[in-house]
PDB file of C-alpha atoms and ligand atoms in Angstrom:
ATOM      1  CA  MET A  15       0.274  -0.393   0.036  1.00 90.00           C
ATOM      2  CA  VAL A  16       1.438   3.323  -0.904  1.00 97.00           C
ATOM      3  CA  GLN A  17       1.862   5.960   1.171  1.00 98.00           C
ATOM      4  CA  ILE A  18       0.905   9.674   0.632  1.00 98.00           C
ATOM      5  CA  LEU A  19       3.271  11.914   1.548  1.00 98.00           C
ATOM      6  CA  SER A  20       0.511  15.033   2.597  1.00 98.00           C
ATOM      7  CA  GLY A  21       2.588  18.246   2.166  1.00 98.00           C
ATOM      8  CA  LYS A  22      -0.411  19.785   4.593  1.00 96.00           C
ATOM      9  CA  ALA A  23       0.592  17.630   7.502  1.00 97.00           C
ATOM     10  CA  VAL A  24       4.464  18.693   7.458  1.00 98.00           C
ATOM     11  CA  ALA A  25       3.165  22.966   7.124  1.00 97.00           C
ATOM     12  CA  GLN A  26       0.779  21.945  10.384  1.00 97.00           C
ATOM     13  CA  LYS A  27       3.757  21.031  12.440  1.00 98.00           C
ATOM     14  CA  LEU A  28       6.026  23.857  11.124  1.00 98.00           C
ATOM     15  CA  LYS A  29       2.701  26.610  11.287  1.00 97.00           C
ATOM     16  CA  GLN A  30       3.165  24.858  15.707  1.00 97.00           C
ATOM     17  CA  ASP A  31       6.705  25.205  15.356  1.00 96.00           C
ATOM     18  CA  ILE A  32       6.328  28.738  13.991  1.00 97.00           C
ATOM     19  CA  THR A  33       3.623  30.092  16.484  1.00 97.00           C
ATOM     20  CA  VAL A  34       5.760  29.004  19.632  1.00 96.00           C
ATOM     21  CA  GLU A  35       8.678  31.006  18.200  1.00 96.00           C
ATOM     22  CA  ILE A  36       6.320  34.106  17.279  1.00 97.00           C
ATOM     23  CA  ASP A  37       4.810  34.503  20.670  1.00 96.00           C
ATOM     24  CA  ILE A  38       8.409  34.044  22.353  1.00 96.00           C
ATOM     25  CA  LEU A  39       9.624  36.667  20.489  1.00 97.00           C
ATOM     26  CA  LYS A  40       6.660  39.063  20.576  1.00 96.00           C
ATOM     27  CA  SER A  41       7.185  38.227  23.986  1.00 96.00           C
ATOM     28  CA  LYS A  42      10.230  40.380  24.298  1.00 95.00           C
ATOM     29  CA  GLY A  43       8.358  43.167  21.722  1.00 95.00           C
ATOM     30  CA  VAL A  44       9.739  42.098  18.348  1.00 96.00           C
ATOM     31  CA  ILE A  45       6.848  41.132  15.688  1.00 97.00           C
ATOM     32  CA  PRO A  46       8.557  39.104  13.031  1.00 98.00           C
ATOM     33  CA  THR A  47       7.995  40.885  10.177  1.00 98.00           C
ATOM     34  CA  LEU A  48       8.459  39.246   5.684  1.00 98.00           C
ATOM     35  CA  GLY A  49       8.516  41.774   3.151  1.00 98.00           C
ATOM     36  CA  ILE A  50       7.663  40.819  -0.515  1.00 98.00           C
ATOM     37  CA  VAL A  51       8.933  42.703  -3.313  1.00 98.00           C
ATOM     38  CA  LEU A  52       6.874  43.125  -6.593  1.00 97.00           C
ATOM     39  CA  VAL A  53       7.292  44.519  -9.090  1.00 97.00           C
ATOM     40  CA  GLY A  54       4.699  45.137 -11.758  1.00 95.00           C
ATOM     41  CA  ASP A  55       1.257  43.760 -11.658  1.00 92.00           C
ATOM     42  CA  GLU A  56       1.915  40.281 -12.448  1.00 90.00           C
ATOM     43  CA  GLU A  57      -0.963  38.630 -11.984  1.00 90.00           C
ATOM     44  CA  ASP A  58       0.764  35.739  -9.936  1.00 88.00           C
ATOM     45  CA  SER A  59       2.758  37.376  -8.121  1.00 92.00           C
ATOM     46  CA  LEU A  60       0.326  39.640  -6.497  1.00 92.00           C
ATOM     47  CA  SER A  61      -1.840  36.542  -5.239  1.00 91.00           C
ATOM     48  CA  TYR A  62       0.786  34.787  -4.156  1.00 91.00           C
ATOM     49  CA  ALA A  63       2.122  38.479  -2.120  1.00 94.00           C
ATOM     50  CA  ASN A  64      -2.105  38.129  -1.458  1.00 93.00           C
ATOM     51  CA  SER A  65      -2.425  34.786   0.832  1.00 92.00           C
ATOM     52  CA  ALA A  66       1.641  35.245   2.072  1.00 94.00           C
ATOM     53  CA  LYS A  67      -0.003  38.629   3.614  1.00 95.00           C
ATOM     54  CA  LYS A  68      -2.561  36.807   5.145  1.00 95.00           C
ATOM     55  CA  ARG A  69      -0.493  33.428   6.198  1.00 93.00           C
ATOM     56  CA  CYS A  70       1.762  35.713   7.987  1.00 96.00           C
ATOM     57  CA  GLU A  71      -1.556  37.937   9.650  1.00 94.00           C
ATOM     58  CA  THR A  72      -3.145  34.384  11.107  1.00 94.00           C
ATOM     59  CA  LEU A  73       0.281  33.417  12.133  1.00 95.00           C
ATOM     60  CA  GLY A  74       0.229  36.697  14.123  1.00 95.00           C
ATOM     61  CA  ALA A  75       2.897  37.470  11.574  1.00 97.00           C
ATOM     62  CA  GLY A  76       4.090  41.018   9.199  1.00 97.00           C
ATOM     63  CA  CYS A  77       3.708  41.786   5.775  1.00 98.00           C
ATOM     64  CA  ASN A  78       4.202  44.051   4.627  1.00 98.00           C
ATOM     65  CA  ILE A  79       4.191  44.731   0.331  1.00 97.00           C
ATOM     66  CA  PHE A  80       6.302  46.869  -0.975  1.00 98.00           C
ATOM     67  CA  LYS A  81       5.019  47.493  -4.568  1.00 97.00           C
ATOM     68  CA  PHE A  82       7.047  49.121  -7.334  1.00 98.00           C
ATOM     69  CA  PRO A  83       5.972  50.509 -11.749  1.00 97.00           C
ATOM     70  CA  ALA A  84       6.460  47.826 -13.889  1.00 97.00           C
ATOM     71  CA  GLY A  85       8.953  50.463 -14.955  1.00 97.00           C
ATOM     72  CA  ILE A  86      11.889  50.522 -12.553  1.00 98.00           C
ATOM     73  CA  ASN A  87      14.797  51.131 -13.655  1.00 98.00           C
ATOM     74  CA  GLN A  88      17.979  49.604 -12.272  1.00 98.00           C
ATOM     75  CA  ASP A  89      19.404  52.420  -9.953  1.00 98.00           C
ATOM     76  CA  ASP A  90      15.636  53.163  -8.398  1.00 98.00           C
ATOM     77  CA  LEU A  91      15.385  49.803  -7.604  1.00 98.00           C
ATOM     78  CA  GLU A  92      19.263  48.945  -6.272  1.00 98.00           C
ATOM     79  CA  LYS A  93      17.655  52.003  -3.642  1.00 98.00           C
ATOM     80  CA  LYS A  94      14.885  50.276  -2.744  1.00 98.00           C
ATOM     81  CA  ILE A  95      16.479  46.920  -1.836  1.00 98.00           C
ATOM     82  CA  LEU A  96      19.388  49.138   0.237  1.00 98.00           C
ATOM     83  CA  GLU A  97      16.492  50.605   2.060  1.00 98.00           C
ATOM     84  CA  LEU A  98      15.151  47.646   2.446  1.00 98.00           C
ATOM     85  CA  ASN A  99      18.465  46.196   4.345  1.00 98.00           C
ATOM     86  CA  GLU A 100      18.683  48.915   6.895  1.00 98.00           C
ATOM     87  CA  ASN A 101      14.974  49.082   7.555  1.00 98.00           C
ATOM     88  CA  ARG A 102      14.635  48.132  11.335  1.00 96.00           C
ATOM     89  CA  ASP A 103      11.205  46.953  10.937  1.00 96.00           C
ATOM     90  CA  ILE A 104      11.443  44.430   8.157  1.00 98.00           C
ATOM     91  CA  HIS A 105      13.376  41.181   8.920  1.00 98.00           C
ATOM     92  CA  GLY A 106      13.748  39.210   5.869  1.00 98.00           C
ATOM     93  CA  TYR A 107      12.296  39.652   2.263  1.00 98.00           C
ATOM     94  CA  ILE A 108      11.282  38.248  -0.751  1.00 98.00           C
ATOM     95  CA  ILE A 109      12.303  39.886  -4.218  1.00 97.00           C
ATOM     96  CA  MET A 110       9.205  37.609  -6.719  1.00 96.00           C
ATOM     97  CA  LYS A 111      10.213  37.115  -9.810  1.00 93.00           C
ATOM     98  CA  PRO A 112      10.822  37.164 -13.018  1.00 92.00           C
ATOM     99  CA  LEU A 113      11.319  40.271 -13.145  1.00 96.00           C
ATOM    100  CA  PRO A 114      10.745  42.660 -16.093  1.00 96.00           C
ATOM    101  CA  SER A 115      13.524  42.763 -18.603  1.00 97.00           C
ATOM    102  CA  GLN A 116      15.134  45.806 -18.217  1.00 98.00           C
ATOM    103  CA  ILE A 117      16.537  44.976 -14.503  1.00 98.00           C
ATOM    104  CA  ASN A 118      19.669  42.957 -14.031  1.00 98.00           C
ATOM    105  CA  GLU A 119      18.392  39.964 -11.065  1.00 96.00           C
ATOM    106  CA  LYS A 120      21.782  39.102 -10.695  1.00 96.00           C
ATOM    107  CA  ARG A 121      22.531  42.526  -9.765  1.00 98.00           C
ATOM    108  CA  ILE A 122      20.366  43.035  -7.442  1.00 98.00           C
ATOM    109  CA  ALA A 123      20.905  39.355  -5.700  1.00 97.00           C
ATOM    110  CA  GLU A 124      24.110  40.776  -4.646  1.00 98.00           C
ATOM    111  CA  ILE A 125      22.880  43.838  -2.290  1.00 98.00           C
ATOM    112  CA  ILE A 126      20.420  42.191  -0.271  1.00 98.00           C
ATOM    113  CA  ASP A 127      22.009  42.060   2.839  1.00 98.00           C
ATOM    114  CA  PRO A 128      22.693  38.051   2.914  1.00 98.00           C
ATOM    115  CA  ALA A 129      20.756  38.362   7.001  1.00 97.00           C
ATOM    116  CA  LYS A 130      17.393  39.054   5.537  1.00 98.00           C
ATOM    117  CA  ASP A 131      17.443  37.081   2.006  1.00 98.00           C
ATOM    118  CA  ILE A 132      15.231  34.432   3.845  1.00 97.00           C
ATOM    119  CA  ASP A 133      14.599  32.726   0.059  1.00 95.00           C
ATOM    120  CA  CYS A 134      18.502  32.186  -0.578  1.00 97.00           C
ATOM    121  CA  MET A 135      19.356  34.996  -2.850  1.00 97.00           C
ATOM    122  CA  THR A 136      22.303  35.775  -2.204  1.00 98.00           C
ATOM    123  CA  PRO A 137      25.555  34.351  -3.659  1.00 97.00           C
ATOM    124  CA  LYS A 138      26.790  34.250   0.446  1.00 98.00           C
ATOM    125  CA  ASN A 139      23.401  32.025   0.389  1.00 98.00           C
ATOM    126  CA  ILE A 140      23.713  30.565  -1.958  1.00 97.00           C
ATOM    127  CA  ALA A 141      27.120  29.084  -1.058  1.00 98.00           C
ATOM    128  CA  LYS A 142      26.507  28.143   1.941  1.00 98.00           C
ATOM    129  CA  VAL A 143      24.494  25.479   0.301  1.00 98.00           C
ATOM    130  CA  PHE A 144      27.418  24.279  -2.169  1.00 97.00           C
ATOM    131  CA  ALA A 145      29.590  24.495   0.813  1.00 97.00           C
ATOM    132  CA  GLY A 146      27.065  21.839   3.456  1.00 96.00           C
ATOM    133  CA  ASP A 147      26.796  24.690   5.614  1.00 96.00           C
ATOM    134  CA  ASN A 148      23.517  24.876   7.663  1.00 92.00           C
ATOM    135  CA  THR A 149      23.681  28.724   8.834  1.00 94.00           C
ATOM    136  CA  GLY A 150      22.092  30.809   6.094  1.00 96.00           C
ATOM    137  CA  PHE A 151      19.374  29.533   4.837  1.00 97.00           C
ATOM    138  CA  SER A 152      17.969  28.360   2.220  1.00 97.00           C
ATOM    139  CA  PRO A 153      15.810  28.271  -1.319  1.00 97.00           C
ATOM    140  CA  CYS A 154      12.830  27.849  -0.153  1.00 97.00           C
ATOM    141  CA  THR A 155      11.320  24.525  -2.177  1.00 97.00           C
ATOM    142  CA  ALA A 156      13.941  22.556  -2.163  1.00 98.00           C
ATOM    143  CA  ARG A 157      14.066  22.684   1.714  1.00 98.00           C
ATOM    144  CA  ALA A 158      10.191  21.942   1.499  1.00 98.00           C
ATOM    145  CA  VAL A 159      11.565  18.621   0.254  1.00 98.00           C
ATOM    146  CA  MET A 160      13.809  18.104   3.078  1.00 98.00           C
ATOM    147  CA  GLU A 161      10.580  18.848   5.539  1.00 98.00           C
ATOM    148  CA  ILE A 162       8.775  16.296   3.694  1.00 98.00           C
ATOM    149  CA  LEU A 163      11.106  13.908   3.692  1.00 98.00           C
ATOM    150  CA  ASN A 164      12.713  14.015   7.621  1.00 98.00           C
ATOM    151  CA  PHE A 165       8.578  14.439   8.962  1.00 98.00           C
ATOM    152  CA  TYR A 166       8.026  11.036   7.415  1.00 98.00           C
ATOM    153  CA  GLN A 167      11.374  10.082   8.339  1.00 98.00           C
ATOM    154  CA  ILE A 168      12.638   8.656   4.723  1.00 98.00           C
ATOM    155  CA  PRO A 169      15.678   6.707   5.487  1.00 98.00           C
ATOM    156  CA  ILE A 170      18.286   9.164   3.245  1.00 98.00           C
ATOM    157  CA  GLU A 171      21.928   7.894   4.027  1.00 98.00           C
ATOM    158  CA  GLY A 172      22.889   6.078   1.252  1.00 98.00           C
ATOM    159  CA  LYS A 173      20.375   5.986  -0.159  1.00 98.00           C
ATOM    160  CA  ARG A 174      20.566   6.813  -4.692  1.00 98.00           C
ATOM    161  CA  ALA A 175      18.657   9.683  -4.900  1.00 99.00           C
ATOM    162  CA  VAL A 176      17.682  11.341  -8.805  1.00 99.00           C
ATOM    163  CA  ILE A 177      16.709  14.651  -9.543  1.00 99.00           C
ATOM    164  CA  ILE A 178      15.188  15.287 -12.611  1.00 98.00           C
ATOM    165  CA  GLY A 179      15.737  18.979 -12.700  1.00 98.00           C
ATOM    166  CA  ARG A 180      19.050  21.160 -12.536  1.00 98.00           C
ATOM    167  CA  SER A 181      17.670  24.423 -11.289  1.00 97.00           C
ATOM    168  CA  MET A 182      18.897  26.988  -9.163  1.00 95.00           C
ATOM    169  CA  VAL A 183      15.752  27.325  -6.398  1.00 95.00           C
ATOM    170  CA  VAL A 184      15.411  23.678  -7.189  1.00 98.00           C
ATOM    171  CA  GLY A 185      17.589  20.773  -8.248  1.00 98.00           C
ATOM    172  CA  ARG A 186      20.954  22.092  -7.132  1.00 98.00           C
ATOM    173  CA  PRO A 187      20.176  22.813  -3.991  1.00 98.00           C
ATOM    174  CA  LEU A 188      18.363  20.086  -3.068  1.00 98.00           C
ATOM    175  CA  SER A 189      21.399  18.052  -4.257  1.00 98.00           C
ATOM    176  CA  MET A 190      23.264  19.517  -1.907  1.00 98.00           C
ATOM    177  CA  MET A 191      20.745  19.046   0.835  1.00 98.00           C
ATOM    178  CA  LEU A 192      20.450  15.448   0.025  1.00 98.00           C
ATOM    179  CA  LEU A 193      24.052  14.538  -0.504  1.00 98.00           C
ATOM    180  CA  LYS A 194      25.061  16.938   2.529  1.00 97.00           C
ATOM    181  CA  GLN A 195      22.335  13.271   4.288  1.00 98.00           C
ATOM    182  CA  ASN A 196      25.028  11.499   2.982  1.00 98.00           C
ATOM    183  CA  ALA A 197      22.713  10.573  -0.067  1.00 98.00           C
ATOM    184  CA  THR A 198      24.454   9.252  -3.196  1.00 98.00           C
ATOM    185  CA  VAL A 199      22.770  11.583  -5.589  1.00 98.00           C
ATOM    186  CA  THR A 200      21.894  12.269  -9.049  1.00 98.00           C
ATOM    187  CA  ILE A 201      20.996  14.970 -10.692  1.00 98.00           C
ATOM    188  CA  CYS A 202      18.813  14.535 -13.930  1.00 98.00           C
ATOM    189  CA  HIS A 203      18.209  17.364 -16.716  1.00 98.00           C
ATOM    190  CA  THR A 204      17.406  18.198 -20.797  1.00 98.00           C
ATOM    191  CA  ARG A 205      20.792  16.794 -21.827  1.00 98.00           C
ATOM    192  CA  THR A 206      20.963  12.923 -19.764  1.00 98.00           C
ATOM    193  CA  ARG A 207      21.154  10.374 -22.662  1.00 98.00           C
ATOM    194  CA  ASP A 208      18.397   7.645 -21.176  1.00 98.00           C
ATOM    195  CA  LEU A 209      16.029   9.314 -18.366  1.00 98.00           C
ATOM    196  CA  ALA A 210      14.045   6.433 -17.599  1.00 98.00           C
ATOM    197  CA  LYS A 211      17.136   4.201 -16.586  1.00 98.00           C
ATOM    198  CA  GLU A 212      18.637   6.925 -14.673  1.00 98.00           C
ATOM    199  CA  ALA A 213      15.850   7.579 -12.897  1.00 98.00           C
ATOM    200  CA  LYS A 214      14.483   3.570 -12.205  1.00 98.00           C
ATOM    201  CA  ARG A 215      18.297   3.636 -10.619  1.00 98.00           C
ATOM    202  CA  ALA A 216      15.919   5.915  -7.653  1.00 98.00           C
ATOM    203  CA  ASP A 217      15.382   4.630  -3.943  1.00 98.00           C
ATOM    204  CA  ILE A 218      14.233   8.122  -3.977  1.00 99.00           C
ATOM    205  CA  LEU A 219      13.280  10.183  -7.422  1.00 99.00           C
ATOM    206  CA  ILE A 220      12.695  13.917  -7.103  1.00 98.00           C
ATOM    207  CA  ALA A 221      10.775  15.327 -10.052  1.00 98.00           C
ATOM    208  CA  ALA A 222      11.021  18.891 -10.793  1.00 98.00           C
ATOM    209  CA  ALA A 223      11.533  19.373 -14.272  1.00 98.00           C
ATOM    210  CA  GLY A 224       7.986  21.517 -15.110  1.00 97.00           C
ATOM    211  CA  LYS A 225       6.703  19.309 -17.110  1.00 98.00           C
ATOM    212  CA  ALA A 226       3.600  18.014 -16.620  1.00 98.00           C
ATOM    213  CA  GLU A 227       3.182  14.389 -15.787  1.00 98.00           C
ATOM    214  CA  MET A 228       6.034  13.155 -17.766  1.00 98.00           C
ATOM    215  CA  VAL A 229       7.442  11.254 -14.837  1.00 98.00           C
ATOM    216  CA  THR A 230       5.831   7.769 -15.930  1.00 98.00           C
ATOM    217  CA  LYS A 231       5.472   3.755 -14.633  1.00 98.00           C
ATOM    218  CA  ASP A 232       8.014   3.491 -17.300  1.00 98.00           C
ATOM    219  CA  MET A 233      10.660   5.395 -14.955  1.00 98.00           C
ATOM    220  CA  VAL A 234      10.215   4.387 -11.646  1.00 98.00           C
ATOM    221  CA  SER A 235      10.798   0.747 -10.846  1.00 98.00           C
ATOM    222  CA  PRO A 236       8.166  -0.952  -7.878  1.00 98.00           C
ATOM    223  CA  GLY A 237       9.081   0.563  -3.787  1.00 98.00           C
ATOM    224  CA  THR A 238      10.605   4.095  -5.154  1.00 98.00           C
ATOM    225  CA  VAL A 239       9.835   7.183  -2.699  1.00 99.00           C
ATOM    226  CA  VAL A 240       8.508   9.633  -5.394  1.00 99.00           C
ATOM    227  CA  ILE A 241       8.489  13.145  -4.658  1.00 99.00           C
ATOM    228  CA  ASP A 242       6.882  16.180  -7.095  1.00 98.00           C
ATOM    229  CA  VAL A 243       7.524  19.657  -6.781  1.00 98.00           C
ATOM    230  CA  GLY A 244       6.499  19.774 -10.688  1.00 97.00           C
ATOM    231  CA  ILE A 245       3.272  22.593 -10.529  1.00 96.00           C
ATOM    232  CA  ASN A 246       2.197  22.236 -14.062  1.00 96.00           C
ATOM    233  CA  PHE A 247      -1.760  23.502 -14.953  1.00 95.00           C
ATOM    234  CA  LYS A 248      -3.109  20.783 -17.570  1.00 95.00           C
ATOM    235  CA  ASP A 249      -6.849  20.280 -19.258  1.00 94.00           C
ATOM    236  CA  GLY A 250      -7.502  22.960 -15.996  1.00 94.00           C
ATOM    237  CA  ARG A 251      -6.680  21.599 -13.236  1.00 95.00           C
ATOM    238  CA  MET A 252      -2.901  21.534 -11.311  1.00 96.00           C
ATOM    239  CA  VAL A 253      -0.879  18.571 -11.769  1.00 98.00           C
ATOM    240  CA  GLY A 254       2.661  17.501 -10.925  1.00 98.00           C
ATOM    241  CA  ASP A 255       4.954  16.407 -13.346  1.00 98.00           C
ATOM    242  CA  VAL A 256       4.077  12.892 -12.179  1.00 98.00           C
ATOM    243  CA  LEU A 257       1.981  10.763 -13.470  1.00 98.00           C
ATOM    244  CA  TYR A 258      -0.098  10.214  -9.654  1.00 98.00           C
ATOM    245  CA  GLU A 259      -2.806   7.604 -11.265  1.00 97.00           C
ATOM    246  CA  GLU A 260       0.251   5.424 -12.908  1.00 98.00           C
ATOM    247  CA  VAL A 261       3.172   5.711 -10.353  1.00 98.00           C
ATOM    248  CA  GLU A 262       1.842   5.533  -7.217  1.00 98.00           C
ATOM    249  CA  LYS A 263       1.050   1.579  -7.923  1.00 98.00           C
ATOM    250  CA  LEU A 264       4.560   1.189  -8.016  1.00 98.00           C
ATOM    251  CA  ALA A 265       5.517   3.645  -5.542  1.00 98.00           C
ATOM    252  CA  SER A 266       5.828   2.913  -1.603  1.00 98.00           C
ATOM    253  CA  ALA A 267       5.265   6.768  -1.008  1.00 98.00           C
ATOM    254  CA  ILE A 268       4.193   9.443  -2.767  1.00 98.00           C
ATOM    255  CA  THR A 269       3.314  13.319  -2.474  1.00 98.00           C
ATOM    256  CA  PRO A 270       0.207  14.774  -4.037  1.00 98.00           C
ATOM    257  CA  VAL A 271      -0.308  17.891  -6.386  1.00 98.00           C
ATOM    258  CA  PRO A 272      -2.025  20.071  -4.764  1.00 97.00           C
ATOM    259  CA  GLY A 273      -1.271  19.058  -0.786  1.00 97.00           C
ATOM    260  CA  GLY A 274       2.242  18.790  -1.265  1.00 98.00           C
ATOM    261  CA  VAL A 275       5.511  20.348  -1.772  1.00 98.00           C
ATOM    262  CA  GLY A 276       3.402  22.852  -2.473  1.00 94.00           C
ATOM    263  CA  SER A 277       1.767  23.463   1.294  1.00 92.00           C
ATOM    264  CA  VAL A 278       4.771  23.073   3.030  1.00 97.00           C
ATOM    265  CA  THR A 279       7.009  25.822   0.438  1.00 95.00           C
ATOM    266  CA  THR A 280       5.510  29.589   2.370  1.00 93.00           C
ATOM    267  CA  MET A 281       5.520  27.434   6.004  1.00 96.00           C
ATOM    268  CA  VAL A 282       9.011  27.170   5.168  1.00 97.00           C
ATOM    269  CA  LEU A 283       8.982  30.819   4.530  1.00 97.00           C
ATOM    270  CA  LEU A 284       8.251  32.158   7.456  1.00 97.00           C
ATOM    271  CA  LYS A 285      10.763  29.447   9.742  1.00 97.00           C
ATOM    272  CA  GLN A 286      13.733  31.281   7.711  1.00 97.00           C
ATOM    273  CA  LEU A 287      11.784  34.390   9.273  1.00 98.00           C
ATOM    274  CA  VAL A 288      11.348  33.458  12.010  1.00 97.00           C
ATOM    275  CA  GLU A 289      14.763  31.864  12.371  1.00 96.00           C
ATOM    276  CA  THR A 290      16.394  35.011  10.743  1.00 95.00           C
ATOM    277  CA  CYS A 291      14.705  37.165  13.738  1.00 93.00           C
ATOM    278  CA  ARG A 292      15.608  34.631  16.432  1.00 87.00           C
ATOM    279  CA  LYS A 293      20.055  35.300  14.991  1.00 83.00           C
TER     280      LYS A 293
HETATM  281  P1  NAD B 316      13.625  25.368 -14.160  1.00 63.76           P
HETATM  282  O1  NAD B 316      12.596  25.651 -14.969  1.00 63.76           O
HETATM  283  O2  NAD B 316      13.770  26.637 -14.336  1.00 63.76           O
HETATM  284  O3  NAD B 316      14.064  24.000 -13.796  1.00 63.76           O
HETATM  285  C1  NAD B 316      13.551  23.321 -15.156  1.00 63.76           C
HETATM  286  C2  NAD B 316      14.917  21.647 -15.053  1.00 63.76           C
HETATM  287  O4  NAD B 316      13.993  21.794 -15.310  1.00 63.76           O
HETATM  288  C3  NAD B 316      15.507  22.655 -16.018  1.00 63.76           C
HETATM  289  O5  NAD B 316      16.617  22.437 -15.356  1.00 63.76           O
HETATM  290  C4  NAD B 316      15.867  21.320 -17.143  1.00 63.76           C
HETATM  291  O6  NAD B 316      16.556  21.529 -17.726  1.00 63.76           O
HETATM  292  C5  NAD B 316      15.474  20.648 -16.424  1.00 63.76           C
HETATM  293  N1  NAD B 316      13.860  19.558 -17.558  1.00 63.76           N
HETATM  294  C6  NAD B 316      13.244  20.293 -18.230  1.00 63.76           C
HETATM  295  N2  NAD B 316      12.909  19.530 -19.059  1.00 63.76           N
HETATM  296  C7  NAD B 316      13.051  18.364 -18.836  1.00 63.76           C
HETATM  297  C8  NAD B 316      13.079  17.184 -18.950  1.00 63.76           C
HETATM  298  N3  NAD B 316      12.004  16.324 -20.188  1.00 63.76           N
HETATM  299  N4  NAD B 316      14.009  15.892 -18.944  1.00 63.76           N
HETATM  300  C9  NAD B 316      14.977  16.221 -17.923  1.00 63.76           C
HETATM  301  N5  NAD B 316      15.431  16.898 -17.189  1.00 63.76           N
HETATM  302  C10 NAD B 316      14.151  18.478 -17.506  1.00 63.76           C
HETATM  303  O7  NAD B 316      12.463  24.931 -13.235  1.00 63.76           O
HETATM  304  P2  NAD B 316      11.973  25.542 -11.462  1.00 63.76           P
HETATM  305  O8  NAD B 316      11.590  26.599 -11.604  1.00 63.76           O
HETATM  306  O9  NAD B 316      12.653  24.407 -11.089  1.00 63.76           O
HETATM  307  O10 NAD B 316      10.391  24.364 -11.303  1.00 63.76           O
HETATM  308  C11 NAD B 316      10.512  23.122 -11.711  1.00 63.76           C
HETATM  309  C12 NAD B 316       8.984  23.001 -11.189  1.00 63.76           C
HETATM  310  O11 NAD B 316       9.260  22.761 -10.329  1.00 63.76           O
HETATM  311  C13 NAD B 316       7.328  23.127 -12.082  1.00 63.76           C
HETATM  312  O12 NAD B 316       6.988  22.693 -12.133  1.00 63.76           O
HETATM  313  C14 NAD B 316       7.589  24.661 -11.190  1.00 63.76           C
HETATM  314  O13 NAD B 316       6.234  25.354 -10.847  1.00 63.76           O
HETATM  315  C15 NAD B 316       7.606  24.123  -9.437  1.00 63.76           C
HETATM  316  N6  NAD B 316       7.686  24.792  -8.256  1.00 63.76           N
HETATM  317  C16 NAD B 316       7.130  24.121  -7.006  1.00 63.76           C
HETATM  318  C17 NAD B 316       6.956  24.641  -5.713  1.00 63.76           C
HETATM  319  C18 NAD B 316       6.796  24.674  -4.930  1.00 63.76           C
HETATM  320  O14 NAD B 316       6.692  25.301  -4.138  1.00 63.76           O
HETATM  321  N7  NAD B 316       5.788  23.920  -4.805  1.00 63.76           N
HETATM  322  C19 NAD B 316       8.014  25.709  -6.232  1.00 63.76           C
HETATM  323  C20 NAD B 316       8.818  26.391  -6.726  1.00 63.76           C
HETATM  324  C21 NAD B 316       9.507  25.535  -8.223  1.00 63.76           C
END
């Protein structure tokens, strides 16, 4: 019988821990407050920001959305970021992507204060993830995957983990986090020669390619733990990168979409907000 790795249960546990931490911080006169930088009127970003604000408020944290026009130039946006670094009322902030084409994202990432960089955009925090140093922050989605594996006590040490996707927000940092827990890690991507063969070798298979239902039964060995990071829309419904109906019959455990990794990601952001406050 396949084990469903519900993200909601993980999020619930994180929520309890975060609420305790927020109460402690509040008793010391600190209200942990998240900043969200929004450039332009992109609907998805706006709705993410509004729902993150609501979630903060439910937990007793603060949230300020800093909205700038789509036509803002590099210098002005950099000034705003430097102001956020100095703003003592904002403990951590994230910058919604994509940024407009006139903005050099790399230069923006370089000036974020690493102590407020709770979604791990700065070179300093990224380097820490790659060095196996836990003193910085991790990209929230990659950490959400680790939170799920650890919550359900999925053995990682010595296991063969195969990740499909090598982005800087999911695949690559996740490979380092799994390596830190002593997995043997393979990263697959669009140029991988025999993806099905690589995937079939996995004890833990993580799909983070952004391709609807691309992981089929031919790519999964019986007993595999399958983590689906993908969020795609197909025929008007949300689906992952895994063809769930097929793969759940083979997997020993699997995350659903929706209700899997995505449910944990925002809680991880708030956990990192509280962590930076404590520091
Ligand atoms: P991305 O497009 O930046 O990277 C995708 C990676 O997958 C690339 O490295 C590419 O080489 C690889 N890839 C693409 N097609 C492939 C194929 N056919 N075979 C092998 N490799 C392939 O995407 P991303 O930002 O890393 O996001 C990946 C997925 O995760 C998306 O569906 C995204 O919506 C989702 N996501 C979910 C959350 C969450 O909270 N659950 C957060 C961020 C991203």
